[in-house]
Coordinates of C-alpha atoms and ligand atoms in Angstrom, one line a residue:
X1 CA 85.8 63.2 58.8
X2 CA 83.6 63.4 55.7
X3 CA 83.7 65.6 52.6
X4 CA 80.4 67.2 51.8
X5 CA 79.7 70.0 49.3
X6 CA 83.5 70.6 49.1
X7 CA 83.5 71.4 52.8
X8 CA 85.1 69.2 55.4
X9 CA 82.8 68.4 58.2
X10 CA 85.1 68.2 61.2
X11 CA 84.4 66.7 64.6
X12 CA 85.1 69.1 67.4
X13 CA 85.7 68.3 71.1
X14 CA 85.3 71.3 73.3
X15 CA 86.9 70.8 76.8
X16 CA 85.0 72.7 79.4
X17 CA 81.5 74.3 79.6
X18 CA 82.4 77.6 81.2
X19 CA 82.2 81.0 79.5
X20 CA 84.7 80.1 76.7
X21 CA 83.4 76.6 76.0
X22 CA 79.9 77.9 75.7
X23 CA 81.1 80.6 73.4
X24 CA 82.8 78.0 71.2
X25 CA 79.7 75.8 71.3
X26 CA 77.4 78.6 70.2
X27 CA 79.7 79.5 67.3
X28 CA 80.1 75.9 66.2
X29 CA 76.3 75.4 66.4
X30 CA 75.7 78.5 64.3
X31 CA 78.2 77.2 61.7
X32 CA 76.4 73.9 61.6
X33 CA 79.4 72.0 62.9
X34 CA 79.6 68.6 64.6
X35 CA 80.7 69.1 68.2
X36 CA 80.5 67.8 71.8
X37 CA 81.4 69.8 74.9
X38 CA 82.9 67.7 77.6
X39 CA 82.3 69.0 81.1
X40 CA 83.5 67.2 84.2
X41 CA 80.9 68.8 86.5
X42 CA 77.2 68.4 86.5
X43 CA 76.5 72.0 85.6
X44 CA 77.9 74.5 83.3
X45 CA 79.3 77.9 84.2
X46 CA 83.0 77.2 85.0
X47 CA 84.4 79.7 87.5
X48 CA 80.9 81.0 88.1
X49 CA 79.7 77.6 89.1
X50 CA 82.7 76.7 91.3
X51 CA 82.8 80.0 93.1
X52 CA 79.8 80.6 95.3
X53 CA 81.3 82.6 98.2
X54 CA 79.2 85.4 99.8
X55 CA 80.0 88.7 98.1
X56 CA 81.0 87.1 94.7
X57 CA 80.7 89.9 92.2
X58 CA 82.3 90.5 88.8
X59 CA 84.2 93.7 88.9
X60 CA 83.6 94.3 85.2
X61 CA 80.4 96.3 84.6
X62 CA 77.7 93.8 84.1
X63 CA 76.6 95.0 80.7
X64 CA 80.2 94.7 79.5
X65 CA 80.5 91.2 80.9
X66 CA 78.3 89.4 78.4
X67 CA 78.8 87.9 74.9
X68 CA 78.7 90.8 72.4
X69 CA 75.9 89.0 70.5
X70 CA 73.8 88.4 73.6
X71 CA 73.1 91.5 75.7
X72 CA 71.2 91.0 78.9
X73 CA 68.6 93.4 80.3
X74 CA 68.1 91.7 83.6
X75 CA 71.2 92.7 85.6
X76 CA 70.3 93.9 89.0
X77 CA 73.1 96.3 89.4
X78 CA 76.1 97.9 87.7
X79 CA 78.2 95.0 88.9
X80 CA 76.6 91.5 88.7
X81 CA 76.7 88.9 91.4
X82 CA 78.2 85.5 90.6
X83 CA 74.8 83.8 90.7
X84 CA 73.3 86.1 88.2
X85 CA 76.2 85.5 85.8
X86 CA 75.9 81.7 86.1
X87 CA 72.2 82.1 85.3
X88 CA 73.1 84.3 82.3
X89 CA 75.4 81.5 80.9
X90 CA 72.7 78.8 81.6
X91 CA 70.0 80.9 79.8
X92 CA 72.3 81.7 76.9
X93 CA 73.4 78.1 76.4
X94 CA 69.7 77.1 76.4
X95 CA 68.7 79.9 74.1
X96 CA 71.4 78.9 71.5
X97 CA 70.5 75.3 72.0
X98 CA 73.9 74.1 72.9
X99 CA 73.1 72.6 76.3
X100 CA 72.1 69.2 74.7
X101 CA 75.6 69.1 73.2
X102 CA 77.2 69.1 76.6
X103 CA 78.2 65.8 78.2
X104 CA 78.1 66.6 81.9
X105 CA 80.0 64.5 84.4
X106 CA 82.5 63.6 81.7
X107 CA 86.1 64.6 82.2
X108 CA 88.6 64.5 79.4
X109 CA 91.5 62.6 80.9
X110 CA 93.8 62.6 77.9
X111 CA 94.1 63.9 74.4
X112 CA 96.5 62.0 72.2
X113 CA 97.3 63.0 68.7
X114 CA 97.3 60.1 66.2
X115 CA 99.8 60.9 63.5
X116 CA 98.6 58.2 61.1
X117 CA 95.0 59.3 61.1
X118 CA 95.5 63.0 61.9
X119 CA 93.0 62.9 64.6
X120 CA 92.9 63.4 68.4
X121 CA 92.0 60.5 70.5
X122 CA 90.3 61.5 73.7
X123 CA 90.3 59.3 76.8
X124 CA 87.2 60.1 78.9
X125 CA 86.5 59.5 82.6
X126 CA 83.7 57.2 81.6
X127 CA 86.3 54.8 80.1
X128 CA 85.4 55.6 76.5
X129 CA 87.8 56.7 73.8
X130 CA 86.5 59.1 71.2
X131 CA 88.0 60.8 68.1
X132 CA 88.0 64.4 67.3
X133 CA 89.5 66.3 64.4
X134 CA 89.8 69.5 66.4
X135 CA 90.2 70.1 70.2
X136 CA 89.1 73.4 71.7
X137 CA 90.7 73.7 75.2
X138 CA 88.4 76.0 77.1
X139 CA 89.1 74.7 80.5
X140 CA 89.7 78.0 82.2
X141 CA 92.6 79.5 84.1
X142 CA 91.8 79.7 87.8
X143 CA 90.1 76.5 88.6
X144 CA 92.5 74.5 90.8
X145 CA 92.5 76.0 94.3
X146 CA 95.8 76.7 95.8
X147 CA 95.9 75.6 99.4
X148 CA 98.3 77.4 101.6
X149 CA 101.2 75.5 103.2
X150 CA 100.5 76.6 106.8
X151 CA 101.5 74.3 109.7
X152 CA 98.6 72.8 111.6
X153 CA 95.9 73.5 109.0
X154 CA 94.5 70.0 109.2
X155 CA 94.2 70.2 113.0
X156 CA 91.8 73.2 113.0
X157 CA 88.8 72.3 115.1
X158 CA 86.3 74.5 113.2
X159 CA 85.2 74.7 109.6
X160 CA 88.1 75.3 107.2
X161 CA 87.7 75.4 103.4
X162 CA 89.0 77.2 100.3
X163 CA 86.9 80.1 98.9
X164 CA 86.1 78.1 95.7
X165 CA 84.7 75.3 97.8
X166 CA 82.3 77.2 99.9
X167 CA 80.6 75.2 102.6
X168 CA 77.0 76.3 103.1
X169 CA 76.8 74.6 106.5
X170 CA 79.9 76.4 107.9
X171 CA 79.4 78.6 110.9
X172 CA 79.3 82.3 109.7
X173 CA 76.3 84.0 111.3
X174 CA 77.2 85.1 114.8
X175 CA 80.5 83.2 114.6
X176 CA 84.2 84.2 114.7
X177 CA 85.4 84.0 111.1
X178 CA 88.9 84.4 109.7
X179 CA 89.7 85.0 106.0
X180 CA 93.2 84.4 104.8
X181 CA 94.1 86.1 101.6
X182 CA 93.7 89.6 100.3
X183 CA 93.1 89.2 96.6
X184 CA 89.8 90.1 94.9
X185 CA 88.2 87.1 96.5
X186 CA 89.3 87.8 100.1
X187 CA 88.3 91.4 99.8
X188 CA 84.8 90.5 98.4
X189 CA 84.2 87.9 101.2
X190 CA 85.1 90.5 103.9
X191 CA 82.6 93.0 102.4
X192 CA 79.9 90.4 102.6
X193 CA 80.5 88.8 106.0
X194 CA 81.1 91.8 108.3
X195 CA 77.5 92.2 109.1
X196 CA 76.9 88.4 109.6
X197 CA 79.9 87.4 111.7
X198 CA 80.3 88.2 115.3
X199 CA 84.0 88.8 114.7
X200 CA 85.8 88.9 111.4
X201 CA 89.5 88.8 111.0
X202 CA 91.2 89.6 107.6
X203 CA 94.6 88.0 107.5
X204 CA 96.6 90.0 105.0
X205 CA 100.1 89.0 104.0
X206 CA 100.3 91.9 101.6
X207 CA 98.2 95.1 101.6
X208 CA 96.3 95.9 98.4
X209 CA 95.7 98.8 96.1
X210 CA 91.9 99.5 96.2
X211 CA 90.4 101.4 93.2
X212 CA 87.2 103.1 94.1
X213 CA 84.4 102.3 91.7
X214 CA 80.8 103.3 91.3
X215 CA 78.1 100.9 92.4
X216 CA 74.4 101.3 91.9
X217 CA 71.4 99.1 91.4
X218 CA 69.2 99.1 88.3
X219 CA 65.5 99.7 88.9
X220 CA 62.8 97.6 87.3
X221 CA 62.0 100.6 85.1
X222 CA 65.6 100.7 83.9
X223 CA 65.5 97.0 83.2
X224 CA 62.3 97.5 81.2
X225 CA 64.0 100.2 79.2
X226 CA 67.0 97.9 78.5
X227 CA 64.6 95.2 77.2
X228 CA 62.8 97.7 74.9
X229 CA 66.0 99.4 73.7
X230 CA 69.2 97.4 73.5
X231 CA 70.9 100.6 72.4
X232 CA 70.8 101.6 76.0
X233 CA 72.8 98.5 76.9
X234 CA 75.3 99.2 74.1
X235 CA 75.7 102.7 75.5
X236 CA 77.0 101.1 78.7
X237 CA 79.0 98.3 77.1
X238 CA 80.7 100.6 74.7
X239 CA 80.9 103.6 77.0
X240 CA 83.8 105.7 76.1
X241 CA 84.9 106.1 79.7
X242 CA 84.9 102.4 80.3
X243 CA 87.1 101.8 77.3
X244 CA 89.3 104.8 78.2
X245 CA 89.9 103.0 81.5
X246 CA 90.8 99.8 79.8
X247 CA 93.2 101.7 77.6
X248 CA 94.6 103.5 80.6
X249 CA 95.0 100.3 82.4
X250 CA 96.9 98.5 79.6
X251 CA 99.0 101.6 79.1
X252 CA 99.8 101.5 82.8
X253 CA 100.8 97.9 82.7
X254 CA 103.1 98.4 79.8
X255 CA 104.6 101.8 80.7
X256 CA 105.7 101.5 84.3
X257 CA 106.9 105.1 84.5
X258 CA 104.1 106.6 82.4
X259 CA 101.4 109.0 83.4
X260 CA 98.6 106.3 83.4
X261 CA 100.0 104.3 86.3
X262 CA 100.6 107.5 88.2
X263 CA 96.9 108.4 87.8
X264 CA 95.9 104.9 89.0
X265 CA 98.2 105.1 92.0
X266 CA 96.9 108.5 92.9
X267 CA 93.2 107.5 92.7
X268 CA 93.9 104.5 95.0
X269 CA 95.9 106.5 97.5
X270 CA 93.3 109.2 97.6
X271 CA 90.7 106.5 98.2
X272 CA 92.8 105.2 101.2
X273 CA 93.4 108.7 102.5
X274 CA 89.8 109.8 102.2
X275 CA 88.1 106.6 103.3
X276 CA 90.1 105.3 106.3
X277 CA 89.9 107.4 109.4
X278 CA 92.2 105.6 111.9
X279 CA 95.9 106.4 111.0
X280 CA 97.1 103.1 112.3
X281 CA 94.7 101.1 110.1
X282 CA 95.5 103.4 107.2
X283 CA 99.2 102.4 107.4
X284 CA 98.3 98.8 107.7
X285 CA 96.4 99.0 104.5
X286 CA 99.0 101.0 102.6
X287 CA 100.6 98.9 99.8
X288 CA 104.4 98.8 99.5
X289 CA 104.7 97.9 95.9
X290 CA 103.5 99.4 92.6
X291 CA 99.7 99.5 91.8
X292 CA 98.5 96.9 89.3
X293 CA 101.5 94.7 90.0
X294 CA 99.0 92.3 91.6
X295 CA 95.5 92.4 90.2
X296 CA 94.0 95.8 91.1
X297 CA 91.1 95.4 93.5
X298 CA 88.0 97.3 92.4
X299 CA 85.7 97.9 95.4
X300 CA 83.2 100.4 96.6
X301 CA 82.8 99.1 100.1
X302 CA 86.0 97.3 101.4
X303 CA 87.3 100.2 103.4
X304 CA 83.8 100.7 105.0
X305 CA 83.8 97.0 105.9
X306 CA 87.2 96.9 107.6
X307 CA 86.2 99.9 109.7
X308 CA 83.3 98.1 111.3
X309 CA 83.9 97.5 115.0
X310 CA 83.8 93.7 114.6
X311 CA 86.4 93.6 111.9
X312 CA 90.1 93.3 112.4
X313 CA 92.8 93.6 109.8
X314 CA 95.7 91.3 110.8
X315 CA 99.0 92.1 109.1
X316 CA 101.1 90.0 111.6
X317 CA 102.3 86.9 109.9
X318 CA 100.6 83.5 110.6
X319 CA 102.9 81.2 112.6
X320 CA 100.6 78.2 112.5
X321 CA 97.0 77.1 112.8
X322 CA 95.9 75.6 116.1
X323 CA 92.7 73.7 116.9
X324 CA 91.1 76.9 118.3
X325 CA 92.4 79.5 115.8
X326 CA 95.3 81.2 114.2
X327 CA 98.5 81.7 116.1
X328 CA 100.4 84.8 114.9
X329 CA 104.1 85.2 114.7
X330 CA 104.1 87.6 117.6
X331 CA 102.5 84.9 119.8
X332 CA 98.9 86.1 119.9
X333 CA 96.0 83.8 119.1
X334 CA 93.0 84.8 117.0
X335 CA 90.3 82.4 118.2
X336 CA 88.0 81.3 115.3
X337 CA 85.1 79.1 114.6
X338 CA 85.5 79.2 110.8
X339 CA 88.6 79.8 108.6
X340 CA 88.2 80.7 104.9
X341 CA 91.2 80.2 102.7
X342 CA 91.0 82.8 99.9
X343 CA 94.5 81.9 98.8
X344 CA 94.0 81.8 95.1
X345 CA 94.6 79.2 92.4
X346 CA 97.3 77.2 90.7
X347 CA 97.3 79.5 87.6
X348 CA 99.7 77.4 85.6
X349 CA 97.5 74.4 85.1
X350 CA 95.2 75.4 82.1
X351 CA 94.0 72.1 80.6
X352 CA 96.1 70.0 82.9
X353 CA 95.9 67.5 84.6
X354 CA 94.5 66.2 81.3
X355 CA 97.4 64.5 79.6
X356 CA 97.9 66.0 76.2
X357 CA 100.3 64.3 73.8
X358 CA 101.0 65.9 70.4
X359 CA 103.0 64.8 67.4
X360 CA 105.4 61.9 68.1
X361 CA 104.0 61.6 71.6
X362 CA 105.4 65.0 72.7
X363 CA 103.8 65.8 76.0
X364 CA 102.4 69.2 76.9
X365 CA 103.9 68.8 80.4
X366 CA 107.3 68.7 78.8
X367 CA 106.7 71.6 76.4
X368 CA 105.5 73.6 79.4
X369 CA 108.3 72.4 81.8
X370 CA 109.6 76.0 82.1
X371 CA 106.3 77.8 81.8
X372 CA 103.0 77.3 80.1
X373 CA 103.1 79.0 76.7
X374 CA 101.2 79.2 73.4
X375 CA 101.7 81.1 70.2
X376 CA 99.7 84.3 70.6
X377 CA 98.0 82.4 73.5
X378 CA 96.1 80.1 71.2
X379 CA 98.1 77.5 69.4
X380 CA 101.2 75.3 70.1
X381 CA 103.7 73.8 67.6
X382 CA 103.4 70.0 67.3
X383 CA 99.9 70.1 68.7
X384 CA 97.9 70.3 65.4
X385 CA 94.3 71.4 65.4
X386 CA 94.5 72.2 69.1
X387 CA 93.3 75.7 70.1
X388 CA 93.2 77.3 73.5
X389 CA 90.7 79.9 74.7
X390 CA 92.0 82.0 77.6
X391 CA 95.2 80.0 77.4
X392 CA 98.7 80.9 78.5
X393 CA 100.2 84.3 77.7
X394 CA 96.8 85.9 77.0
X395 CA 95.8 89.3 78.4
X396 CA 94.9 89.5 82.1
X397 CA 93.7 92.4 84.1
X398 CA 90.6 94.4 85.0
X399 CA 88.6 93.8 81.8
X400 CA 86.2 91.2 80.4
X401 CA 87.7 87.8 79.6
X402 CA 84.6 87.3 77.4
X403 CA 85.9 89.9 75.0
X404 CA 89.3 88.2 75.0
X405 CA 87.7 84.8 74.3
X406 CA 85.5 86.2 71.5
X407 CA 88.6 87.8 69.8
X408 CA 90.5 84.5 70.2
X409 CA 87.6 82.6 68.6
X410 CA 87.6 85.0 65.6
X411 CA 91.3 84.1 65.3
X412 CA 90.7 80.4 65.6
X413 CA 87.9 80.5 62.9
X414 CA 90.4 82.0 60.5
X415 CA 92.8 79.1 61.2
X416 CA 90.0 76.6 60.8
X417 CA 88.9 78.0 57.4
X418 CA 91.3 76.0 55.2
X419 CA 90.4 72.8 57.1
X420 CA 86.7 73.5 56.7
X421 CA 87.2 74.1 53.0
X422 CA 88.9 70.8 52.8
X423 CA 92.2 72.4 51.7
X424 CA 94.2 71.2 54.7
X425 CA 94.0 68.5 57.3
X426 CA 96.0 70.2 60.0
X427 CA 97.1 73.6 61.2
X428 CA 99.7 74.5 63.8
X429 CA 102.3 77.3 64.3
X430 CA 105.9 76.7 63.3
X431 CA 108.4 76.3 66.2
X432 CA 110.4 79.2 64.8
X433 CA 107.3 81.5 64.9
X434 CA 106.4 80.4 68.4
X435 CA 110.0 80.7 69.7
X436 CA 110.2 84.3 68.3
X437 CA 106.9 85.2 69.8
X438 CA 107.8 83.8 73.2
X439 CA 111.2 85.6 73.1
X440 CA 109.6 88.9 72.4
X441 CA 106.9 88.3 74.9
X442 CA 109.2 87.3 77.8
X443 CA 111.4 90.3 77.1
X444 CA 108.4 92.7 77.1
X445 CA 106.8 90.9 80.1
X446 CA 109.8 91.6 82.3
X447 CA 109.3 95.3 81.8
X448 CA 105.6 95.3 82.6
X449 CA 104.2 96.4 85.9
X450 CA 103.5 92.8 86.8
X451 CA 107.3 92.3 86.9
X452 CA 107.9 95.4 89.1
X453 CA 108.6 93.5 92.3
X454 CA 105.6 91.8 94.0
X455 CA 104.4 88.3 94.2
X456 CA 101.2 87.3 92.4
X457 CA 99.6 84.6 90.2
X458 CA 100.6 86.7 87.2
X459 CA 104.2 85.5 87.6
X460 CA 105.4 82.1 86.3
X461 CA 107.6 79.7 88.3
X462 CA 110.7 81.6 87.1
X463 CA 109.3 85.0 88.2
X464 CA 108.5 86.2 84.7
X465 CA 105.0 87.7 84.1
X466 CA 103.0 85.0 82.3
X467 CA 100.6 87.2 80.5
X468 CA 100.2 89.3 77.3
X469 CA 102.7 92.1 77.8
X470 CA 101.5 94.6 75.1
X471 CA 98.5 96.8 74.8
X472 CA 94.9 95.7 74.4
X473 CA 94.9 97.2 70.9
X474 CA 97.9 95.1 70.0
X475 CA 96.0 92.0 71.1
X476 CA 92.9 93.0 69.2
X477 CA 95.0 93.6 66.1
X478 CA 96.8 90.2 66.5
X479 CA 93.5 88.3 66.9
X480 CA 91.9 90.1 63.9
X481 CA 94.2 88.4 61.4
X482 CA 96.6 85.5 62.1
X483 CA 100.0 85.7 60.4
X484 CA 99.4 82.7 58.2
X485 CA 103.1 82.6 57.2
X486 CA 103.7 81.5 60.8
X487 CA 101.5 78.5 60.4
X488 CA 102.0 75.1 58.8
X489 CA 99.1 73.6 57.0
X490 CA 99.3 70.0 56.0
X491 CA 97.3 68.5 53.2
X492 CA 98.1 64.9 54.2
X493 CA 98.7 63.1 57.4
X494 CA 102.4 62.3 56.9
X495 CA 104.7 63.7 59.6
X496 CA 105.8 67.3 59.0
X497 CA 109.1 68.8 59.8
X498 CA 108.5 72.0 61.6
X499 CA 111.2 74.7 61.7
Ligands
LIG501 P1 94.9 85.8 94.6 O1 94.7 87.1 93.9 O2 95.9 84.9 94.1 O3 95.1 86.1 96.1 C1 95.5 85.2 97.0 C2 95.8 85.8 98.4 O4 96.1 84.8 99.3 C3 96.9 86.9 98.4 O5 96.5 87.9 99.2 C4 98.0 86.1 99.0 O6 99.0 86.9 99.6 C5 97.3 85.2 100.0 N1 98.0 84.0 100.4 C6 98.3 83.0 99.6 N2 99.0 82.1 100.3 C7 99.0 82.5 101.6 C8 99.6 82.1 102.8 N3 100.2 80.9 102.8 N4 99.5 82.8 103.9 C9 98.9 84.0 103.8 N5 98.3 84.5 102.7 C10 98.4 83.8 101.6 O7 93.5 84.9 94.6 P2 92.0 85.4 94.5 O8 91.7 86.5 95.4 O9 91.2 84.2 94.6 O10 91.9 86.0 93.1 C11 92.4 85.3 92.0 C12 92.0 86.0 90.7 O11 90.6 85.6 90.5 C13 92.0 87.5 90.7 O12 93.2 88.0 90.5 C14 91.0 87.7 89.6 O13 91.7 87.6 88.4 C15 90.0 86.7 89.8 N6 88.8 87.2 90.5 C16 88.1 88.1 89.9 C17 87.0 88.6 90.6 C18 86.2 89.7 89.9 O14 85.5 90.4 90.5 N7 86.3 89.8 88.6 C19 86.7 88.2 91.9 C20 87.5 87.2 92.5 C21 88.6 86.7 91.8 P3 100.2 87.6 98.8 O15 99.6 88.7 98.0 O16 101.1 88.1 99.9 O17 100.8 86.5 98.0

């Protein structure tokens, strides 16, 4: 650390070069700060680098799924494909000259707070130890695949892999393909493979609510118009109907008996009723829990896909995997060449397995032994100068996580301001403030639609919804101005007693 022009020049370590890490890097670069982004992979892009499955699409309108300061005229369609999004992040990182600040192939194995020096000591996969005054944990949420515990999986004779580890050489074209899992991923894969596979089987443990959404491609003329007039992009990004939908969605989550969730359920049921012809298939696809309890699926083509003659929806439970296919509980065998496991992610990991030790050697694993948590989803008592983007208890749902991360960054910048002015060495929330937040959050979370009686990655190990349980507006308000009275600022490095 050095003092220059009355302004402390801090050293920042950003963990992860996905959407949130690139955001932090751009902001730090613009502020003239000293930072390094550590990225364990060889490319940036986070979830958009790891996920390459056919059909990968972001179900947030493309023009709303960009940084607010970097609109993009080049989207090919209303919803962008994963590859386009990865390109967007690569181009944006290059444009803002942050790519040279990324250390690729370098995993942060540990972050250990040094009480004496008031710095973080990072252990890297290269064997190096480096110091940082501030850690920005931008390591994403859904990046550790969850493999299903199904008997016989290892003995399957064909190709078997998780959706986030797509194997390009796997037999798909003209082959018999099975997809286990009916979340956003499984649904998108089915819509992309039905016209490639000879036979496609969608193994669904739970049916899904499918929200019909518009889909259209942008013409070259439209893209040219976007390039000339960014106001046209803003009109889509800030479209009243889009934001009204987000408002309706968060109202629906937080008011389980309100009119908004009733509207969503009706739209989805009408979609099922009007799109699926065969009454037996219709009943197979009918959900038996509340809409939005699991993440709502937005799709314009799933019901078409499952009505193709080569596609089977299999609701019978899986008994085991055998070398030649999937044996169902009723004794039938679905013979397969390839089995795709779209079975989701370990959503409680966040920065882990990186070992994070705060004041007095307190381990994040211990702090998170019941559930991962952070004060307003960003900071943690006893972990000074440690900030999470898209961390635990943040908003989840059918909206842009880029917007969430930008709002969180605005919050972080306000907490950093006294450090940057040299008025404080450390900042962290009090234990009392965090405990109060978490108590209110858990109580509210239990009453949200996520807690209305279904299984999903939205629930923690105790069955409590793990996300932000209030409205989008409440989140925006909270991020706009931290409650500074809930924070402890230390001017020196001696241990602080937090209450
Ligand atoms: P997911 O929503 O967690 O869905 C996992 C699926 O696998 C569920 O249908 C689950 O069934 C099933 N499953 C798990 N274990 C199983 C087993 N042992 N046997 C049979 N079925 C099993 O995972 P995901 O689809 O990868 O999506 C995760 C999240 O990624 C989404 O919620 C979303 O936030 C994000 N995502 C977003 C987009 C986008 O367009 N923006 C696209 C893809 C993913 P149950 O429901 O019965 O548990």
